[in-house]
PDB file of C-alpha atoms and ligand atoms in Angstrom:
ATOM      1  CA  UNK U  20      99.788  81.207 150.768  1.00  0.00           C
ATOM      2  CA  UNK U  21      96.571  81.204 148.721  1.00  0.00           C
ATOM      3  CA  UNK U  22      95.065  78.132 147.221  1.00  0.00           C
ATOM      4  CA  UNK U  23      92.422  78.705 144.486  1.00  0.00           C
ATOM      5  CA  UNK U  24      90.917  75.511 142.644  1.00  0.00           C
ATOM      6  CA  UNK U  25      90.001  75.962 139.274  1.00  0.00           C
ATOM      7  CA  UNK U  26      89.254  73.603 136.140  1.00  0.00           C
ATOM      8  CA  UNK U  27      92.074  72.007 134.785  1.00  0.00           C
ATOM      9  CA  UNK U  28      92.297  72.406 130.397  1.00  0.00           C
ATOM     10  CA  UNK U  29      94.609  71.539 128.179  1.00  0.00           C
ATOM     11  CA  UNK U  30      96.278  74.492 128.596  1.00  0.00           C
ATOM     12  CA  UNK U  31      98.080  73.759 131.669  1.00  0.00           C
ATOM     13  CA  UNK U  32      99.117  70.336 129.807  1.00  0.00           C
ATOM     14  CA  UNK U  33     102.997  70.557 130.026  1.00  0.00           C
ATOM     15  CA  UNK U  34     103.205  72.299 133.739  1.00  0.00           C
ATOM     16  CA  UNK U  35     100.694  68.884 134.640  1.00  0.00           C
ATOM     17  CA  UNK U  36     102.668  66.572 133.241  1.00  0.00           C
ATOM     18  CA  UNK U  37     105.475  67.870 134.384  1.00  0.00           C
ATOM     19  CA  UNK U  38     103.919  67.166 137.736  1.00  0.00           C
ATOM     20  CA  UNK U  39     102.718  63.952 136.933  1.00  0.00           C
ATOM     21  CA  UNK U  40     106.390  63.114 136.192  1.00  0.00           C
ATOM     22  CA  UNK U  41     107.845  64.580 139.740  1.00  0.00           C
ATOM     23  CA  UNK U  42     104.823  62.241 141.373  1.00  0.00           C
ATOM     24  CA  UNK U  43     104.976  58.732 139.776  1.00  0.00           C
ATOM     25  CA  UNK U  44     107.776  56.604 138.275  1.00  0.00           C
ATOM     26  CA  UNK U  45     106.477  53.805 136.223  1.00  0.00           C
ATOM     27  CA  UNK U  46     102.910  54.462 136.922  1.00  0.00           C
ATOM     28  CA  UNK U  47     103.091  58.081 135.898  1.00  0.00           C
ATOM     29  CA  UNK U  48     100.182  58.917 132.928  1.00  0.00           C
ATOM     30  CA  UNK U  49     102.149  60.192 129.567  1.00  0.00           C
ATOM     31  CA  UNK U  50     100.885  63.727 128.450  1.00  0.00           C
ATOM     32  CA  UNK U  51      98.629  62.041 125.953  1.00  0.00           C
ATOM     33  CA  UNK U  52      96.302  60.138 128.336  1.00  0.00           C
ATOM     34  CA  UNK U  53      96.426  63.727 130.643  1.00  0.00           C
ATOM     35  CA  UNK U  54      95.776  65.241 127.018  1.00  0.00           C
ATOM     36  CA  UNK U  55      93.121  62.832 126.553  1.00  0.00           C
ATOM     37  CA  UNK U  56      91.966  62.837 129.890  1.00  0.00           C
ATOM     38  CA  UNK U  57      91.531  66.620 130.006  1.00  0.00           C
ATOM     39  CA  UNK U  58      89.344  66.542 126.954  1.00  0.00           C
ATOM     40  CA  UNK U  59      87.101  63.802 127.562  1.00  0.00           C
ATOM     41  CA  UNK U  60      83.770  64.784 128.114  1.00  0.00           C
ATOM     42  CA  UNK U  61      82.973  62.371 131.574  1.00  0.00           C
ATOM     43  CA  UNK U  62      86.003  63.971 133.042  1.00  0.00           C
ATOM     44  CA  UNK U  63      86.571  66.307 136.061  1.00  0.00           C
ATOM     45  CA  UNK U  64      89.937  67.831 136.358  1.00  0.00           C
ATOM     46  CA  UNK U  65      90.695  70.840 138.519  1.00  0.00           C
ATOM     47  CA  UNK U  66      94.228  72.582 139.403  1.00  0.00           C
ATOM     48  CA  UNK U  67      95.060  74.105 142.610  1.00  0.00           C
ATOM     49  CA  UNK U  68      97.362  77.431 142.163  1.00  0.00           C
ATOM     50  CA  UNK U  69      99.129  78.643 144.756  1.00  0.00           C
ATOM     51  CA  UNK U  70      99.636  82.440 144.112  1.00  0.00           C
ATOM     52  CA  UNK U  71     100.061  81.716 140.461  1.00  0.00           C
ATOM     53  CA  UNK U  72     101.548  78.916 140.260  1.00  0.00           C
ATOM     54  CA  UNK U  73     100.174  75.104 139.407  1.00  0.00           C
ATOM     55  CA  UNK U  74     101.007  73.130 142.714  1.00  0.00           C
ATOM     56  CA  UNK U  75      98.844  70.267 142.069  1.00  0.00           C
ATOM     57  CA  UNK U  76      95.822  68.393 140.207  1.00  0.00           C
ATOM     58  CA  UNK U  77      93.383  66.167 140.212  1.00  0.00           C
ATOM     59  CA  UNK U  78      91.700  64.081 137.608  1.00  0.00           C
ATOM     60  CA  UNK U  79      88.683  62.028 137.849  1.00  0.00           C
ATOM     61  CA  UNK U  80      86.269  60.722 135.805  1.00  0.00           C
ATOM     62  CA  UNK U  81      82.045  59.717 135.988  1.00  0.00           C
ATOM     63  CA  UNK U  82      81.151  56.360 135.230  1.00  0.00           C
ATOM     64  CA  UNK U  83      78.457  54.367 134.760  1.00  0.00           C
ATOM     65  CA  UNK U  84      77.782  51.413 136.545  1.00  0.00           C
ATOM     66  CA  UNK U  85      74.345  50.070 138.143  1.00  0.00           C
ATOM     67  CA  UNK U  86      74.469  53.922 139.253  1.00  0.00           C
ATOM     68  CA  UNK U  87      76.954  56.691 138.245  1.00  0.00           C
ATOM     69  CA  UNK U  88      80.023  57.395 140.781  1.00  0.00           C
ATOM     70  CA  UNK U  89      82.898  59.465 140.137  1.00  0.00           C
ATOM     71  CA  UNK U  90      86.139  57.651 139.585  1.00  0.00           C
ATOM     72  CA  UNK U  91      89.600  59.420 140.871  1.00  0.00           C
ATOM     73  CA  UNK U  92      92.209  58.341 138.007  1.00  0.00           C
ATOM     74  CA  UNK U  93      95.046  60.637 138.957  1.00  0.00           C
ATOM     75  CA  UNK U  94      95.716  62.835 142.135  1.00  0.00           C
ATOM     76  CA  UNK U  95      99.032  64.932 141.941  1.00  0.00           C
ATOM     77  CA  UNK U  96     100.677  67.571 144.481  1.00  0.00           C
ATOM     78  CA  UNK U  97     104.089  68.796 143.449  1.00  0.00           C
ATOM     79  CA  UNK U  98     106.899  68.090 146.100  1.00  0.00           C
ATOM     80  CA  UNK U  99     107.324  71.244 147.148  1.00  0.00           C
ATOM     81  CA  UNK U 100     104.240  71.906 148.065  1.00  0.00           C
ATOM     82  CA  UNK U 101     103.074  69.096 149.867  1.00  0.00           C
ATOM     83  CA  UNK U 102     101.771  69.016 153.353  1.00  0.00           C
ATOM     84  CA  UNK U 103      99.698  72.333 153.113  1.00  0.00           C
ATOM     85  CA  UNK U 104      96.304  71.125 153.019  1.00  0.00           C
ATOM     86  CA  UNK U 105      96.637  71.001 149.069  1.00  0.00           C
ATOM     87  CA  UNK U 106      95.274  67.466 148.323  1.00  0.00           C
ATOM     88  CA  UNK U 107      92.622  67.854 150.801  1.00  0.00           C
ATOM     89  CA  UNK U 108      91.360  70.830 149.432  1.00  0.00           C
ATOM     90  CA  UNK U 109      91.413  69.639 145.643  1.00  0.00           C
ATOM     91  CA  UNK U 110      89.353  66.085 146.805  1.00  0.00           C
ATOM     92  CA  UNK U 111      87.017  68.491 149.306  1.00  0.00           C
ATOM     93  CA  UNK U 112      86.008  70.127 145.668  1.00  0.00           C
ATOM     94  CA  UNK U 113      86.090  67.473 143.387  1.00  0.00           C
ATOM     95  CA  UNK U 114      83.551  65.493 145.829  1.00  0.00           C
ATOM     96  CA  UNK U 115      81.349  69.054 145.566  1.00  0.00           C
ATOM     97  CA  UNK U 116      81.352  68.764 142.104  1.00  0.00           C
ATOM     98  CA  UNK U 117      80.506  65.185 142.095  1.00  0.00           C
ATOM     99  CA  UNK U 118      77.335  65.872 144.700  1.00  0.00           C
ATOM    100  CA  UNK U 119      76.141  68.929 142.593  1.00  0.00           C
ATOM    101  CA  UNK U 120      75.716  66.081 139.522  1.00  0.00           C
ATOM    102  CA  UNK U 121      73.845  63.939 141.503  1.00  0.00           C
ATOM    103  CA  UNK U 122      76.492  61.575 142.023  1.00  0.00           C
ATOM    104  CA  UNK U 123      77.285  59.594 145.253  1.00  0.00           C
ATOM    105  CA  UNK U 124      79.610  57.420 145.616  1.00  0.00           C
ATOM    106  CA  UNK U 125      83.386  58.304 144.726  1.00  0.00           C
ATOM    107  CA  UNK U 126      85.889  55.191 144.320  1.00  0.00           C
ATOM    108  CA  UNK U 127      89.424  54.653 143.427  1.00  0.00           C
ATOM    109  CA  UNK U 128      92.914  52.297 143.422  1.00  0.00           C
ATOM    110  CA  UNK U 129      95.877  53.173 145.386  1.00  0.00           C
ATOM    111  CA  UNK U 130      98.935  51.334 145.374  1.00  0.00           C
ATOM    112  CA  UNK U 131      99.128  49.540 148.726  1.00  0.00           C
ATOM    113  CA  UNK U 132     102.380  50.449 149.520  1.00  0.00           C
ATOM    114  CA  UNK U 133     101.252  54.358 149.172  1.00  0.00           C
ATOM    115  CA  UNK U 134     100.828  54.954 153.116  1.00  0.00           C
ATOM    116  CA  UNK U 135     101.101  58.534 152.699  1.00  0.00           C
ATOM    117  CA  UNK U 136      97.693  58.403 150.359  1.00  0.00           C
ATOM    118  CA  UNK U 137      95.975  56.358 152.124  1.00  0.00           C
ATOM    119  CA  UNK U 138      95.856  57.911 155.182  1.00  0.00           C
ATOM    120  CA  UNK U 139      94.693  61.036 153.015  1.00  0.00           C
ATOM    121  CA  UNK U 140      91.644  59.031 151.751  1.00  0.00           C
ATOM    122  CA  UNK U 141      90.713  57.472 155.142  1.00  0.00           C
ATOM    123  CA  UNK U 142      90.993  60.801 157.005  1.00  0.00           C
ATOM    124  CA  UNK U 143      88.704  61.894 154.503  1.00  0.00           C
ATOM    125  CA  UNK U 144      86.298  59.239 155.148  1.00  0.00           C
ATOM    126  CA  UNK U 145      87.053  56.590 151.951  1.00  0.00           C
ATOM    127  CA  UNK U 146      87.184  52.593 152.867  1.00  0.00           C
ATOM    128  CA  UNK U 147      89.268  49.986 151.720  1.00  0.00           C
ATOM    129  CA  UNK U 148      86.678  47.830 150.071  1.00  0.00           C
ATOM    130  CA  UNK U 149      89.154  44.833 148.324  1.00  0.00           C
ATOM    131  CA  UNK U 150      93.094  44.433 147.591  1.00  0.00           C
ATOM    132  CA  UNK U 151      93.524  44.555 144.335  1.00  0.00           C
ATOM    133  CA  UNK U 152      96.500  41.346 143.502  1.00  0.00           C
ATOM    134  CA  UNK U 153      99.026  42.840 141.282  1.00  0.00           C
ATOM    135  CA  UNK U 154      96.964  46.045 140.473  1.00  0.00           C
ATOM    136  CA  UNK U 155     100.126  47.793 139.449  1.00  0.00           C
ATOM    137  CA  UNK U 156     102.523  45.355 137.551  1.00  0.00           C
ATOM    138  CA  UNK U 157     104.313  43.442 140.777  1.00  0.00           C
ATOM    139  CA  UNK U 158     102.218  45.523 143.219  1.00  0.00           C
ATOM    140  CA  UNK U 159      99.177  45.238 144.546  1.00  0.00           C
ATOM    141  CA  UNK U 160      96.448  47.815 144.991  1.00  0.00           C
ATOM    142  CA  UNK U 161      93.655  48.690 147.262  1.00  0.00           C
ATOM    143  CA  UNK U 162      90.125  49.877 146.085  1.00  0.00           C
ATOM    144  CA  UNK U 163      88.528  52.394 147.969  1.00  0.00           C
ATOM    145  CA  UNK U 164      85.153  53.641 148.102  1.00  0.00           C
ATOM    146  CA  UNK U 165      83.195  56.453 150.099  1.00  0.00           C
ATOM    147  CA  UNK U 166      79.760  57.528 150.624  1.00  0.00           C
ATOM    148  CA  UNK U 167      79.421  61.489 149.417  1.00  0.00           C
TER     149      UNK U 167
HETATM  150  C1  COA C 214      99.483  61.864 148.556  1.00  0.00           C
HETATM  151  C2  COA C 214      99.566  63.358 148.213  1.00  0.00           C
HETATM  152  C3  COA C 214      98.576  63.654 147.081  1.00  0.00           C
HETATM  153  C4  COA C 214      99.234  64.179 149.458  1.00  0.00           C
HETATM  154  O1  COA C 214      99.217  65.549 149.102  1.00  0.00           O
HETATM  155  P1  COA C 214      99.352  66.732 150.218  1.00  0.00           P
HETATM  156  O2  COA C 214      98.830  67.972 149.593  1.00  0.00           O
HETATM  157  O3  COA C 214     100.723  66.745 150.752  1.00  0.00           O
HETATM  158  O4  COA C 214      98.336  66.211 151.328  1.00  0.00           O
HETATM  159  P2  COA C 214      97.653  67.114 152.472  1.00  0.00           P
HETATM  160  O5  COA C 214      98.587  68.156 152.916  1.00  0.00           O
HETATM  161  O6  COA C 214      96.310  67.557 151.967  1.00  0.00           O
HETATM  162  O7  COA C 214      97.522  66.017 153.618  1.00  0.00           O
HETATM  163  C5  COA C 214      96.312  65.647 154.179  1.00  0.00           C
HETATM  164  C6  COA C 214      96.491  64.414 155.020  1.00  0.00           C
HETATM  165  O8  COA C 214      96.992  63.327 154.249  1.00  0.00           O
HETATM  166  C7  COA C 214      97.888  62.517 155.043  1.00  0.00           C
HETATM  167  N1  COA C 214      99.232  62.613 154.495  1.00  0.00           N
HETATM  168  C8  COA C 214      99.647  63.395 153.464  1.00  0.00           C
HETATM  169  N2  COA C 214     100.963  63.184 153.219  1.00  0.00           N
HETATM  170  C9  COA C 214     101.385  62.270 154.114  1.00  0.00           C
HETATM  171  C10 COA C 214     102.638  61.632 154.356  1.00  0.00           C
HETATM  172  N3  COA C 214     103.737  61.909 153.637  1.00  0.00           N
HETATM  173  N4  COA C 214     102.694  60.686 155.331  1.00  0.00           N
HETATM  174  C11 COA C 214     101.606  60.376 156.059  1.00  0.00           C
HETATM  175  N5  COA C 214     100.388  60.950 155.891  1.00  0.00           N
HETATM  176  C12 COA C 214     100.277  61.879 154.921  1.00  0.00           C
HETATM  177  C13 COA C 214      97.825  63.096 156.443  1.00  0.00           C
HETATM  178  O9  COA C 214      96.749  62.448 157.121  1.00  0.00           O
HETATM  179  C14 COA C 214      97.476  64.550 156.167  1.00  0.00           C
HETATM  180  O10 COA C 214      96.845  65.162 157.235  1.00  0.00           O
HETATM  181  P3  COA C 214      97.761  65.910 158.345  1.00  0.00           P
HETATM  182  O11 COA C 214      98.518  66.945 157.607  1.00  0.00           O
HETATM  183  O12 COA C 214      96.746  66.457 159.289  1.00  0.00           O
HETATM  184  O13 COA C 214      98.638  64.856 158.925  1.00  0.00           O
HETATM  185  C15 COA C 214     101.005  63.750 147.743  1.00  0.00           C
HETATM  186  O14 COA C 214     101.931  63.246 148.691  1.00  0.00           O
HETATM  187  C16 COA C 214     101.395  63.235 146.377  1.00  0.00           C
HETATM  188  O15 COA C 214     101.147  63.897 145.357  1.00  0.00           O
HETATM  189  N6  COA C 214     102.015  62.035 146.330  1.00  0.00           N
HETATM  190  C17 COA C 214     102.463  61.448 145.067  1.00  0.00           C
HETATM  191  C18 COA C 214     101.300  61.063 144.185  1.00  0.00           C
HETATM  192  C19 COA C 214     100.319  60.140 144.882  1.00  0.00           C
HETATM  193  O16 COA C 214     100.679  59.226 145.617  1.00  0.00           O
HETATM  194  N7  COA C 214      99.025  60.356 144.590  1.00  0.00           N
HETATM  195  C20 COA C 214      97.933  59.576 145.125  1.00  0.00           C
HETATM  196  C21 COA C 214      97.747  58.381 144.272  1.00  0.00           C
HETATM  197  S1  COA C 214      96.273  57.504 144.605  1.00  0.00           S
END
């Protein structure tokens, strides 16, 4: 199977949110945050195709704090096509694009219950910095941070 990452538009709205849906219950983004999300100029959102079709996406966004560091708002891999290297790949090339702008430092929440994520992010080198109490309604989060 081929995997090709490319920029995520507006285009590819409905087959993302349709994702989005298939990922996350409550949590899940409606299409008009991805809409807005997609369009917003401090955001980096890239799709991976396998063949031709969308099996996943990523959004993230830069923001500015003392420094600039990218922010991961969204990560998405559709259920059949989990398990192939897909996420890895898609955070491998969002942290390039991050390090090409100059940026980093690359930080995000997970819910804490999400084992299957966080092991993704710590293989990949990310740290649980803080818990975040009741980040997500009655659940808590975890914010994680890693050096680019
Ligand atoms: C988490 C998620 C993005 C992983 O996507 P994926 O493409 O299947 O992940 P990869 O194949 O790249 O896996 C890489 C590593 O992540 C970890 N991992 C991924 N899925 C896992 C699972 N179900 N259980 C335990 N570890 C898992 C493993 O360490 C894996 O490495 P390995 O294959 O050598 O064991 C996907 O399960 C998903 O979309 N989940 C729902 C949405 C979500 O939770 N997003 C993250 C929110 S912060």
């Amino acid at each position: 199977m081929e995997v090709k990452i490319e920029t995520a538009t507006t285009k590819l709205l409905d087959t993302l949110y349709k994702i989005e849906m298939q990922c996350f219950d409550e949590e899940a983004f409606s299409k008009r945050q991805i809409a807005y999300l997609l369009t917003d100029y401090n955001t980096i959102a890239l799709a991976a195709k396998a063949n031709t079709e969308v099996a996943g996406f990523i959004i993230a966004q830069i923001e500015s704090g003392e420094t600039e560091y990218g922010h991961i708002i969204t990560l998405n891999v559709a259920p059949s096509y989990r398990h192939k290297g897909i996420a890895i790949k898609m955070l491998q090339e969002l942290e390039g694009s991050f390090k090409q702008r100059g940026i980093s430092e690359c930080r995000l929440e997970v819910r804490e219950d999400n084992h299957a994520a966080i092991k993704l992010y710590h293989k990949l080198g990310y740290q649980t910095m803080l818990k975040l109490e009741r980040y997500y309604g009655k659940k808590h989060g975890l914010y994680l941070k890693k050096t680019l």
